[in-house]
PDB file of C-alpha atoms in Angstrom:
ATOM      1  CA  MET A 292       3.998  -9.498 -23.451  1.00 60.00           C
ATOM      2  CA  LYS A 293       0.837  -8.097 -21.968  1.00 64.00           C
ATOM      3  CA  GLU A 294      -0.657 -11.263 -21.580  1.00 88.00           C
ATOM      4  CA  ILE A 295       1.910 -12.442 -19.355  1.00 95.00           C
ATOM      5  CA  LYS A 296       0.668 -12.392 -15.601  1.00 97.00           C
ATOM      6  CA  ILE A 297       3.079 -12.138 -12.804  1.00 98.00           C
ATOM      7  CA  THR A 298       2.131 -13.104  -9.107  1.00 98.00           C
ATOM      8  CA  ILE A 299       3.961 -10.974  -6.537  1.00 98.00           C
ATOM      9  CA  ILE A 300       3.621 -12.742  -2.976  1.00 98.00           C
ATOM     10  CA  MET A 301       4.082 -10.542  -0.113  1.00 98.00           C
ATOM     11  CA  ALA A 302       3.969 -11.992   3.547  1.00 97.00           C
ATOM     12  CA  THR A 303       3.203  -9.189   6.184  1.00 97.00           C
ATOM     13  CA  TYR A 304       3.447  -9.036   9.816  1.00 96.00           C
ATOM     14  CA  ASN A 305       3.116  -5.641  11.868  1.00 95.00           C
ATOM     15  CA  ARG A 306       4.553  -3.547   9.388  1.00 94.00           C
ATOM     16  CA  ALA A 307       1.687  -0.720   9.028  1.00 93.00           C
ATOM     17  CA  HIS A 308       4.466   1.868   9.360  1.00 93.00           C
ATOM     18  CA  PHE A 309       6.276   0.548   6.193  1.00 94.00           C
ATOM     19  CA  ILE A 310       3.986  -1.410   3.966  1.00 96.00           C
ATOM     20  CA  GLU A 311       2.067   1.564   2.319  1.00 96.00           C
ATOM     21  CA  GLU A 312       5.248   2.762   0.836  1.00 95.00           C
ATOM     22  CA  THR A 313       6.048  -0.655  -0.377  1.00 96.00           C
ATOM     23  CA  ILE A 314       2.664  -1.078  -2.003  1.00 97.00           C
ATOM     24  CA  GLN A 315       2.956   2.163  -3.687  1.00 96.00           C
ATOM     25  CA  SER A 316       6.148   1.146  -5.178  1.00 97.00           C
ATOM     26  CA  ILE A 317       4.601  -1.836  -6.618  1.00 98.00           C
ATOM     27  CA  ARG A 318       1.517   0.105  -8.056  1.00 97.00           C
ATOM     28  CA  ASN A 319       4.494   2.160  -9.795  1.00 97.00           C
ATOM     29  CA  GLN A 320       5.339  -0.674 -11.823  1.00 97.00           C
ATOM     30  CA  THR A 321       5.731   0.026 -15.715  1.00 97.00           C
ATOM     31  CA  TYR A 322       4.607  -3.472 -16.444  1.00 97.00           C
ATOM     32  CA  GLU A 323       0.900  -3.660 -15.168  1.00 96.00           C
ATOM     33  CA  ASN A 324      -0.429  -7.188 -15.528  1.00 97.00           C
ATOM     34  CA  TRP A 325       0.127  -8.590 -12.078  1.00 98.00           C
ATOM     35  CA  GLU A 326      -1.530  -9.755  -8.938  1.00 98.00           C
ATOM     36  CA  CYS A 327      -0.140  -8.862  -5.592  1.00 98.00           C
ATOM     37  CA  LEU A 328      -1.095 -11.742  -2.907  1.00 98.00           C
ATOM     38  CA  ILE A 329      -0.599  -9.994   0.538  1.00 98.00           C
ATOM     39  CA  VAL A 330      -0.732 -12.507   3.289  1.00 98.00           C
ATOM     40  CA  ASP A 331      -0.758 -11.480   6.806  1.00 97.00           C
ATOM     41  CA  ASP A 332       1.035 -13.578   9.336  1.00 96.00           C
ATOM     42  CA  GLY A 333      -1.468 -12.919  12.195  1.00 93.00           C
ATOM     43  CA  GLY A 334      -0.367  -9.398  12.937  1.00 94.00           C
ATOM     44  CA  THR A 335      -1.880  -7.365  15.701  1.00 94.00           C
ATOM     45  CA  ASP A 336      -1.404  -3.670  14.332  1.00 94.00           C
ATOM     46  CA  ASN A 337      -3.583  -1.680  11.954  1.00 95.00           C
ATOM     47  CA  THR A 338      -2.026  -2.932   8.724  1.00 96.00           C
ATOM     48  CA  LEU A 339      -5.454  -3.653   7.211  1.00 96.00           C
ATOM     49  CA  ASP A 340      -6.753  -0.265   7.894  1.00 96.00           C
ATOM     50  CA  VAL A 341      -3.633   1.304   6.411  1.00 96.00           C
ATOM     51  CA  ILE A 342      -3.994  -0.457   2.951  1.00 96.00           C
ATOM     52  CA  SER A 343      -7.841  -0.923   2.880  1.00 97.00           C
ATOM     53  CA  PRO A 344      -8.157   2.209   0.588  1.00 96.00           C
ATOM     54  CA  ILE A 345      -5.417   0.909  -1.888  1.00 96.00           C
ATOM     55  CA  LEU A 346      -7.293  -2.603  -1.760  1.00 96.00           C
ATOM     56  CA  ASN A 347     -10.504  -0.858  -2.656  1.00 96.00           C
ATOM     57  CA  LEU A 348      -8.971   1.166  -5.310  1.00 96.00           C
ATOM     58  CA  ASP A 349      -6.808  -1.311  -6.983  1.00 97.00           C
ATOM     59  CA  LYS A 350      -8.150  -4.946  -7.256  1.00 97.00           C
ATOM     60  CA  ARG A 351      -4.761  -6.467  -8.300  1.00 98.00           C
ATOM     61  CA  PHE A 352      -4.131  -6.286  -4.484  1.00 98.00           C
ATOM     62  CA  LYS A 353      -5.686  -9.109  -2.645  1.00 98.00           C
ATOM     63  CA  PHE A 354      -5.386  -9.477   1.149  1.00 97.00           C
ATOM     64  CA  TYR A 355      -5.525 -12.772   2.967  1.00 97.00           C
ATOM     65  CA  VAL A 356      -4.913 -13.855   6.540  1.00 96.00           C
ATOM     66  CA  ARG A 357      -2.695 -17.024   6.888  1.00 96.00           C
ATOM     67  CA  PRO A 358      -4.979 -20.032   7.666  1.00 94.00           C
ATOM     68  CA  ASP A 359      -4.444 -21.883  10.899  1.00 90.00           C
ATOM     69  CA  LYS A 360      -3.459 -25.141   9.022  1.00 89.00           C
ATOM     70  CA  PHE A 361      -0.043 -23.422   7.918  1.00 90.00           C
ATOM     71  CA  LEU A 362       2.441 -22.941  10.528  1.00 92.00           C
ATOM     72  CA  LYS A 363       3.083 -19.187  11.744  1.00 94.00           C
ATOM     73  CA  GLY A 364       6.131 -17.822   9.863  1.00 94.00           C
ATOM     74  CA  LEU A 365       7.247 -16.139   6.690  1.00 95.00           C
ATOM     75  CA  SER A 366       7.708 -19.615   4.808  1.00 96.00           C
ATOM     76  CA  SER A 367       4.133 -20.545   5.432  1.00 96.00           C
ATOM     77  CA  CYS A 368       2.681 -17.361   4.138  1.00 97.00           C
ATOM     78  CA  ARG A 369       4.784 -17.711   0.887  1.00 97.00           C
ATOM     79  CA  ASN A 370       3.665 -21.464   0.631  1.00 97.00           C
ATOM     80  CA  PHE A 371      -0.086 -20.212   0.926  1.00 97.00           C
ATOM     81  CA  GLY A 372       0.561 -17.638  -1.578  1.00 97.00           C
ATOM     82  CA  LEU A 373       2.068 -20.234  -4.064  1.00 97.00           C
ATOM     83  CA  ASN A 374      -1.097 -22.172  -3.616  1.00 97.00           C
ATOM     84  CA  LEU A 375      -3.169 -19.173  -4.634  1.00 97.00           C
ATOM     85  CA  ALA A 376      -0.889 -17.883  -7.543  1.00 98.00           C
ATOM     86  CA  LYS A 377      -2.312 -17.499 -10.843  1.00 97.00           C
ATOM     87  CA  GLY A 378       0.558 -15.779 -12.799  1.00 97.00           C
ATOM     88  CA  ASP A 379       2.973 -17.375 -15.072  1.00 97.00           C
ATOM     89  CA  TYR A 380       5.994 -16.077 -13.149  1.00 98.00           C
ATOM     90  CA  ILE A 381       6.447 -15.874  -9.256  1.00 98.00           C
ATOM     91  CA  ILE A 382       8.311 -13.078  -7.334  1.00 98.00           C
ATOM     92  CA  PHE A 383       8.338 -12.359  -3.558  1.00 98.00           C
ATOM     93  CA  PHE A 384       8.562  -8.868  -2.116  1.00 97.00           C
ATOM     94  CA  ASP A 385       8.930  -8.030   1.432  1.00 96.00           C
ATOM     95  CA  ASP A 386       6.519  -5.738   3.273  1.00 95.00           C
ATOM     96  CA  ASP A 387       9.239  -3.030   4.429  1.00 93.00           C
ATOM     97  CA  ASP A 388      11.073  -2.519   1.026  1.00 95.00           C
ATOM     98  CA  ILE A 389      10.935  -0.467  -1.898  1.00 96.00           C
ATOM     99  CA  VAL A 390      10.835  -1.940  -5.525  1.00 97.00           C
ATOM    100  CA  HIS A 391      12.259  -0.188  -8.720  1.00 98.00           C
ATOM    101  CA  PRO A 392       9.509   0.774 -11.123  1.00 97.00           C
ATOM    102  CA  ASN A 393      11.288  -1.137 -13.952  1.00 98.00           C
ATOM    103  CA  ASN A 394      11.476  -4.282 -11.776  1.00 98.00           C
ATOM    104  CA  LEU A 395       8.824  -6.488 -13.313  1.00 98.00           C
ATOM    105  CA  GLU A 396       9.532  -5.087 -16.794  1.00 97.00           C
ATOM    106  CA  PHE A 397      12.953  -5.917 -16.970  1.00 98.00           C
ATOM    107  CA  CYS A 398      12.631  -9.487 -15.468  1.00 98.00           C
ATOM    108  CA  LEU A 399      10.020 -10.338 -18.354  1.00 98.00           C
ATOM    109  CA  ASN A 400      12.647  -8.606 -20.909  1.00 97.00           C
ATOM    110  CA  GLY A 401      14.967 -11.299 -19.460  1.00 98.00           C
ATOM    111  CA  PHE A 402      12.767 -14.059 -19.900  1.00 97.00           C
ATOM    112  CA  SER A 403      11.869 -12.867 -23.631  1.00 96.00           C
ATOM    113  CA  ILE A 404      15.463 -13.118 -24.836  1.00 96.00           C
ATOM    114  CA  GLU A 405      16.674 -16.284 -23.097  1.00 94.00           C
ATOM    115  CA  GLN A 406      14.947 -19.531 -22.633  1.00 95.00           C
ATOM    116  CA  VAL A 407      15.665 -19.690 -18.739  1.00 98.00           C
ATOM    117  CA  ASP A 408      13.719 -20.455 -15.606  1.00 98.00           C
ATOM    118  CA  PHE A 409      14.551 -17.226 -13.461  1.00 98.00           C
ATOM    119  CA  VAL A 410      16.032 -13.917 -13.777  1.00 98.00           C
ATOM    120  CA  HIS A 411      18.148 -12.452 -11.241  1.00 98.00           C
ATOM    121  CA  TYR A 412      18.966  -8.801 -10.517  1.00 98.00           C
ATOM    122  CA  LYS A 413      20.713  -6.699  -7.849  1.00 97.00           C
ATOM    123  CA  LEU A 414      19.726  -5.234  -4.525  1.00 95.00           C
ATOM    124  CA  GLN A 415      20.628  -2.200  -2.777  1.00 93.00           C
ATOM    125  CA  SER A 416      20.152  -1.461   1.077  1.00 93.00           C
ATOM    126  CA  PHE A 417      18.962   1.633   2.346  1.00 91.00           C
ATOM    127  CA  ILE A 418      17.830   3.309   5.737  1.00 87.00           C
ATOM    128  CA  ASP A 419      15.597   6.205   5.169  1.00 82.00           C
ATOM    129  CA  LYS A 420      15.399   7.211   1.639  1.00 86.00           C
ATOM    130  CA  VAL A 421      15.811   5.719  -1.985  1.00 87.00           C
ATOM    131  CA  ASP A 422      17.220   7.332  -4.932  1.00 86.00           C
ATOM    132  CA  LEU A 423      15.317   5.859  -7.867  1.00 89.00           C
ATOM    133  CA  ILE A 424      17.662   6.229 -10.675  1.00 88.00           C
ATOM    134  CA  GLN A 425      16.643   5.777 -14.409  1.00 91.00           C
ATOM    135  CA  GLN A 426      17.959   2.494 -15.564  1.00 94.00           C
ATOM    136  CA  HIS A 427      18.726   0.682 -18.815  1.00 96.00           C
ATOM    137  CA  PHE A 428      18.071  -3.180 -19.196  1.00 97.00           C
ATOM    138  CA  VAL A 429      21.702  -4.805 -18.914  1.00 97.00           C
ATOM    139  CA  VAL A 430      22.295  -8.587 -19.278  1.00 97.00           C
ATOM    140  CA  ASN A 431      25.245  -9.637 -17.203  1.00 96.00           C
ATOM    141  CA  TYR A 432      25.459 -13.392 -17.838  1.00 97.00           C
ATOM    142  CA  LYS A 433      23.439 -16.506 -18.324  1.00 98.00           C
ATOM    143  CA  THR A 434      24.139 -19.053 -15.450  1.00 98.00           C
ATOM    144  CA  ASP A 435      26.088 -22.101 -15.846  1.00 96.00           C
ATOM    145  CA  ASN A 436      27.225 -25.283 -13.506  1.00 94.00           C
ATOM    146  CA  THR A 437      29.166 -22.842 -11.525  1.00 96.00           C
ATOM    147  CA  PHE A 438      26.329 -20.823 -10.177  1.00 97.00           C
ATOM    148  CA  LEU A 439      25.249 -23.072  -7.395  1.00 97.00           C
ATOM    149  CA  GLU A 440      28.422 -22.908  -5.544  1.00 97.00           C
ATOM    150  CA  SER A 441      28.320 -19.114  -6.072  1.00 97.00           C
ATOM    151  CA  ILE A 442      24.785 -18.807  -4.361  1.00 97.00           C
ATOM    152  CA  LEU A 443      25.759 -21.344  -1.681  1.00 97.00           C
ATOM    153  CA  THR A 444      28.642 -19.553  -0.460  1.00 96.00           C
ATOM    154  CA  PHE A 445      27.033 -16.010  -0.919  1.00 94.00           C
ATOM    155  CA  LYS A 446      29.531 -15.073  -3.851  1.00 95.00           C
ATOM    156  CA  THR A 447      26.335 -14.076  -5.537  1.00 95.00           C
ATOM    157  CA  SER A 448      23.805 -12.448  -3.370  1.00 92.00           C
ATOM    158  CA  PHE A 449      20.694 -14.672  -4.447  1.00 95.00           C
ATOM    159  CA  VAL A 450      18.077 -13.841  -1.879  1.00 92.00           C
ATOM    160  CA  SER A 451      14.242 -13.724  -1.837  1.00 89.00           C
ATOM    161  CA  CYS A 452      13.429 -10.405  -3.285  1.00 95.00           C
ATOM    162  CA  SER A 453      16.070 -10.505  -6.106  1.00 97.00           C
ATOM    163  CA  VAL A 454      14.622 -13.196  -8.488  1.00 98.00           C
ATOM    164  CA  MET A 455      11.605 -13.721 -10.550  1.00 98.00           C
ATOM    165  CA  TRP A 456      10.663 -17.447 -11.217  1.00 98.00           C
ATOM    166  CA  ASN A 457       8.847 -19.303 -13.770  1.00 98.00           C
ATOM    167  CA  LYS A 458       6.048 -20.896 -11.971  1.00 98.00           C
ATOM    168  CA  LYS A 459       7.003 -24.237 -12.963  1.00 97.00           C
ATOM    169  CA  CYS A 460      10.157 -24.095 -10.608  1.00 98.00           C
ATOM    170  CA  PHE A 461       7.719 -24.355  -7.665  1.00 97.00           C
ATOM    171  CA  LYS A 462       5.582 -27.484  -9.102  1.00 94.00           C
ATOM    172  CA  ASP A 463       7.362 -29.846  -6.202  1.00 93.00           C
ATOM    173  CA  ASN A 464       9.350 -27.201  -4.540  1.00 97.00           C
ATOM    174  CA  TYR A 465       8.106 -25.236  -1.383  1.00 97.00           C
ATOM    175  CA  PHE A 466       9.695 -23.416   1.585  1.00 97.00           C
ATOM    176  CA  ASP A 467      10.460 -25.608   4.383  1.00 97.00           C
ATOM    177  CA  GLU A 468       7.972 -24.160   7.037  1.00 95.00           C
ATOM    178  CA  ASN A 469      10.112 -25.267  10.220  1.00 95.00           C
ATOM    179  CA  LEU A 470      12.786 -22.963   9.082  1.00 95.00           C
ATOM    180  CA  LYS A 471      12.677 -19.153  10.580  1.00 92.00           C
ATOM    181  CA  TYR A 472      15.809 -18.262   8.948  1.00 94.00           C
ATOM    182  CA  ALA A 473      17.935 -19.269   5.766  1.00 95.00           C
ATOM    183  CA  GLU A 474      14.695 -20.743   4.224  1.00 96.00           C
ATOM    184  CA  GLU A 475      15.124 -19.035   0.768  1.00 96.00           C
ATOM    185  CA  TRP A 476      18.819 -20.049   0.776  1.00 97.00           C
ATOM    186  CA  GLU A 477      17.739 -23.663   1.453  1.00 97.00           C
ATOM    187  CA  LEU A 478      14.895 -23.688  -1.218  1.00 97.00           C
ATOM    188  CA  TYR A 479      16.558 -21.672  -3.950  1.00 97.00           C
ATOM    189  CA  SER A 480      19.773 -23.806  -3.744  1.00 97.00           C
ATOM    190  CA  ARG A 481      17.501 -26.874  -3.971  1.00 97.00           C
ATOM    191  CA  ILE A 482      15.657 -25.471  -7.075  1.00 98.00           C
ATOM    192  CA  VAL A 483      19.050 -24.733  -8.628  1.00 98.00           C
ATOM    193  CA  SER A 484      20.572 -27.955  -7.898  1.00 97.00           C
ATOM    194  CA  GLN A 485      17.768 -29.486  -9.902  1.00 97.00           C
ATOM    195  CA  GLY A 486      19.168 -27.968 -13.045  1.00 96.00           C
ATOM    196  CA  TYR A 487      17.074 -24.878 -13.726  1.00 98.00           C
ATOM    197  CA  VAL A 488      19.017 -21.951 -15.659  1.00 98.00           C
ATOM    198  CA  GLY A 489      18.870 -18.368 -15.266  1.00 98.00           C
ATOM    199  CA  LEU A 490      19.557 -15.009 -16.502  1.00 98.00           C
ATOM    200  CA  VAL A 491      21.506 -12.514 -14.442  1.00 98.00           C
ATOM    201  CA  LEU A 492      20.849  -8.799 -14.921  1.00 98.00           C
ATOM    202  CA  ASN A 493      23.178  -5.931 -13.937  1.00 97.00           C
ATOM    203  CA  ASN A 494      20.344  -3.759 -12.799  1.00 97.00           C
ATOM    204  CA  VAL A 495      19.455  -2.622  -9.069  1.00 97.00           C
ATOM    205  CA  LEU A 496      15.767  -3.398  -9.193  1.00 97.00           C
ATOM    206  CA  TYR A 497      15.038  -3.677  -5.411  1.00 97.00           C
ATOM    207  CA  TYR A 498      15.872  -1.646  -2.314  1.00 96.00           C
ATOM    208  CA  ASN A 499      15.824  -3.570   0.947  1.00 94.00           C
ATOM    209  CA  ARG A 500      15.419  -1.427   4.276  1.00 92.00           C
ATOM    210  CA  ARG A 501      17.917  -1.859   7.004  1.00 86.00           C
ATOM    211  CA  HIS A 502      16.467  -1.944  10.471  1.00 65.00           C
ATOM    212  CA  SER A 503      16.817  -3.693  13.685  1.00 63.00           C
ATOM    213  CA  ASN A 504      13.364  -5.544  13.497  1.00 61.00           C
ATOM    214  CA  SER A 505      14.321  -8.014  10.824  1.00 55.00           C
ATOM    215  CA  ASN A 506      15.244 -11.633  10.707  1.00 52.00           C
ATOM    216  CA  THR A 507      18.705 -10.893   9.269  1.00 56.00           C
ATOM    217  CA  SER A 508      19.330  -8.393  12.264  1.00 53.00           C
ATOM    218  CA  SER A 509      18.291 -10.887  14.733  1.00 53.00           C
ATOM    219  CA  PHE A 510      20.457 -13.524  13.060  1.00 48.00           C
ATOM    220  CA  PHE A 511      23.768 -11.022  13.690  1.00 50.00           C
ATOM    221  CA  SER A 512      22.528 -10.365  17.006  1.00 56.00           C
ATOM    222  CA  LYS A 513      23.240 -14.033  17.672  1.00 70.00           C
ATOM    223  CA  SER A 514      19.573 -14.984  18.264  1.00 78.00           C
ATOM    224  CA  SER A 515      19.433 -18.733  19.266  1.00 85.00           C
ATOM    225  CA  LEU A 516      16.232 -19.248  16.919  1.00 89.00           C
ATOM    226  CA  MET A 517      17.986 -17.867  13.877  1.00 91.00           C
ATOM    227  CA  TYR A 518      21.116 -20.057  14.764  1.00 93.00           C
ATOM    228  CA  LEU A 519      19.063 -23.112  15.039  1.00 94.00           C
ATOM    229  CA  SER A 520      17.274 -22.323  11.826  1.00 94.00           C
ATOM    230  CA  GLN A 521      20.684 -21.710  10.100  1.00 96.00           C
ATOM    231  CA  MET A 522      21.877 -25.221  11.314  1.00 96.00           C
ATOM    232  CA  LYS A 523      18.781 -27.039  10.207  1.00 97.00           C
ATOM    233  CA  ALA A 524      18.932 -25.131   6.860  1.00 97.00           C
ATOM    234  CA  THR A 525      22.739 -26.241   6.264  1.00 97.00           C
ATOM    235  CA  GLU A 526      21.908 -29.719   7.175  1.00 97.00           C
ATOM    236  CA  LEU A 527      19.183 -29.976   4.587  1.00 97.00           C
ATOM    237  CA  VAL A 528      21.311 -28.238   1.792  1.00 97.00           C
ATOM    238  CA  LEU A 529      24.056 -30.679   2.896  1.00 97.00           C
ATOM    239  CA  ASN A 530      21.850 -33.698   2.482  1.00 96.00           C
ATOM    240  CA  ASN A 531      20.626 -32.367  -0.780  1.00 97.00           C
ATOM    241  CA  LEU A 532      24.139 -31.805  -2.367  1.00 97.00           C
ATOM    242  CA  ASP A 533      25.265 -35.298  -1.158  1.00 95.00           C
ATOM    243  CA  ARG A 534      22.423 -37.113  -2.598  1.00 95.00           C
ATOM    244  CA  LYS A 535      23.247 -35.211  -5.884  1.00 95.00           C
ATOM    245  CA  LYS A 536      27.001 -35.699  -5.882  1.00 94.00           C
ATOM    246  CA  LYS A 537      27.394 -31.918  -5.749  1.00 95.00           C
ATOM    247  CA  LEU A 538      29.584 -31.278  -2.670  1.00 94.00           C
ATOM    248  CA  ASN A 539      33.067 -29.789  -3.387  1.00 93.00           C
ATOM    249  CA  GLU A 540      35.673 -28.548  -1.118  1.00 92.00           C
ATOM    250  CA  GLU A 541      34.733 -24.845  -1.292  1.00 94.00           C
ATOM    251  CA  ILE A 542      31.132 -25.728  -0.327  1.00 95.00           C
ATOM    252  CA  ILE A 543      32.330 -27.729   2.365  1.00 94.00           C
ATOM    253  CA  LYS A 544      34.683 -25.105   3.686  1.00 94.00           C
ATOM    254  CA  TYR A 545      31.830 -22.585   3.555  1.00 95.00           C
ATOM    255  CA  PHE A 546      29.592 -24.910   5.596  1.00 96.00           C
ATOM    256  CA  ILE A 547      32.230 -25.144   8.120  1.00 95.00           C
ATOM    257  CA  SER A 548      32.499 -21.533   8.516  1.00 95.00           C
ATOM    258  CA  ILE A 549      28.771 -21.635   9.149  1.00 95.00           C
ATOM    259  CA  SER A 550      29.398 -24.239  11.822  1.00 95.00           C
ATOM    260  CA  ILE A 551      31.888 -21.907  13.599  1.00 93.00           C
ATOM    261  CA  GLN A 552      29.711 -18.829  13.317  1.00 92.00           C
ATOM    262  CA  ILE A 553      26.752 -20.466  14.960  1.00 92.00           C
ATOM    263  CA  ASN A 554      28.985 -22.392  17.601  1.00 92.00           C
ATOM    264  CA  SER A 555      27.916 -25.730  16.534  1.00 93.00           C
ATOM    265  CA  PHE A 556      30.538 -28.475  16.642  1.00 93.00           C
ATOM    266  CA  SER A 557      27.528 -30.950  16.007  1.00 94.00           C
ATOM    267  CA  LEU A 558      27.165 -29.280  12.682  1.00 95.00           C
ATOM    268  CA  PHE A 559      30.797 -29.444  11.886  1.00 94.00           C
ATOM    269  CA  ALA A 560      30.648 -33.334  12.539  1.00 93.00           C
ATOM    270  CA  LYS A 561      27.829 -33.720  10.306  1.00 94.00           C
ATOM    271  CA  ILE A 562      29.485 -31.950   7.561  1.00 94.00           C
ATOM    272  CA  ILE A 563      32.856 -33.706   7.765  1.00 92.00           C
ATOM    273  CA  SER A 564      30.945 -37.003   7.969  1.00 90.00           C
ATOM    274  CA  LYS A 565      30.110 -36.649   4.265  1.00 87.00           C
ATOM    275  CA  ASN A 566      33.736 -37.070   3.374  1.00 80.00           C
ATOM    276  CA  LYS A 567      35.537 -40.366   3.942  1.00 74.00           C
ATOM    277  CA  ASN A 568      38.827 -39.664   2.811  1.00 80.00           C
ATOM    278  CA  ALA A 569      41.382 -39.403   5.794  1.00 76.00           C
ATOM    279  CA  ALA A 570      43.430 -36.735   4.053  1.00 79.00           C
ATOM    280  CA  SER A 571      40.407 -34.572   3.550  1.00 85.00           C
ATOM    281  CA  LEU A 572      39.034 -35.138   6.946  1.00 85.00           C
ATOM    282  CA  LEU A 573      42.358 -34.081   8.369  1.00 89.00           C
ATOM    283  CA  LYS A 574      42.335 -30.852   6.112  1.00 90.00           C
ATOM    284  CA  TYR A 575      39.011 -29.823   7.342  1.00 89.00           C
ATOM    285  CA  CYS A 576      39.651 -30.362  10.911  1.00 91.00           C
ATOM    286  CA  LEU A 577      42.683 -28.424  10.820  1.00 91.00           C
ATOM    287  CA  PHE A 578      40.700 -25.808   8.797  1.00 90.00           C
ATOM    288  CA  TYR A 579      38.068 -25.729  11.588  1.00 89.00           C
ATOM    289  CA  VAL A 580      40.582 -25.321  14.400  1.00 90.00           C
ATOM    290  CA  LYS A 581      42.473 -22.540  12.584  1.00 89.00           C
ATOM    291  CA  HIS A 582      39.348 -20.546  12.147  1.00 87.00           C
ATOM    292  CA  VAL A 583      37.964 -21.293  15.702  1.00 88.00           C
ATOM    293  CA  LEU A 584      41.264 -19.919  17.139  1.00 86.00           C
ATOM    294  CA  TYR A 585      40.928 -16.863  14.805  1.00 76.00           C
ATOM    295  CA  LYS A 586      37.587 -16.274  16.308  1.00 82.00           C
ATOM    296  CA  LEU A 587      38.413 -16.713  19.896  1.00 80.00           C
ATOM    297  CA  LYS A 588      41.363 -14.346  19.317  1.00 75.00           C
ATOM    298  CA  LYS A 589      39.057 -11.665  17.768  1.00 75.00           C
ATOM    299  CA  GLU A 590      36.610 -11.925  20.552  1.00 74.00           C
ATOM    300  CA  TRP A 591      39.422 -11.591  23.125  1.00 77.00           C
ATOM    301  CA  LYS A 592      40.630  -8.390  21.543  1.00 71.00           C
ATOM    302  CA  LYS A 593      36.961  -6.859  22.214  1.00 62.00           C
TER     303      LYS A 593
END
């Protein structure tokens, strides 16, 4: 087990006030054979000054600045990190969160007991402080052909920092650098749609910090940039699933709900264009109208 190397990829941008706590939680990992590639996205604060003492003390941390040939953004930083990764397994952490000490150890336990391509675990949100409770390794289930629908519709929260991957999953798979939101949803569903199988743990191994300066907060604040990225990501996922004949009614309805949320009739039109059955088209149009009216009713009541 000690011979297995893990690559942690962490993009950062102006998070000097958070990143030191994140790095310390990585240093506290019970499994020690890892490298952490910190990729700065062109930040202007004193992040490097804050973390330099740790970089000098612990050579497992390596600091890079995103090269200009990569587009600015989280996806580009992660792709740059993937090109540098020397580990057998890949995991992505954010620069403002806290990692449970058993994270890497438990993920490797999962790989050791099952022949799988990824190990997925639970996340828990926090605002100011994390209560790091002691945990025992618990397997929930091995994924099957229903898992893709589950992550596409967010019945399972399969987000960036909740999964460790076998490096082979990224042989021909990279983040779309034009996406500023939903980039992990697009990539991870693309990987899973290729037939990769995972193990799901019943452990909370990561704590994501809730604050206003995040992509998720921007999306729910109705940022036009985030809405546009969600639309592009949905189109990419839609086309991928259509090619693989993996679209079903539940997925289509979920995509329609996205089009309603981001106020995009053009996305709705592209979604239903994948279905040529007249009865289904009518059903999806009625679904769209019903939920648009419901949304308008809620807004009028505010």
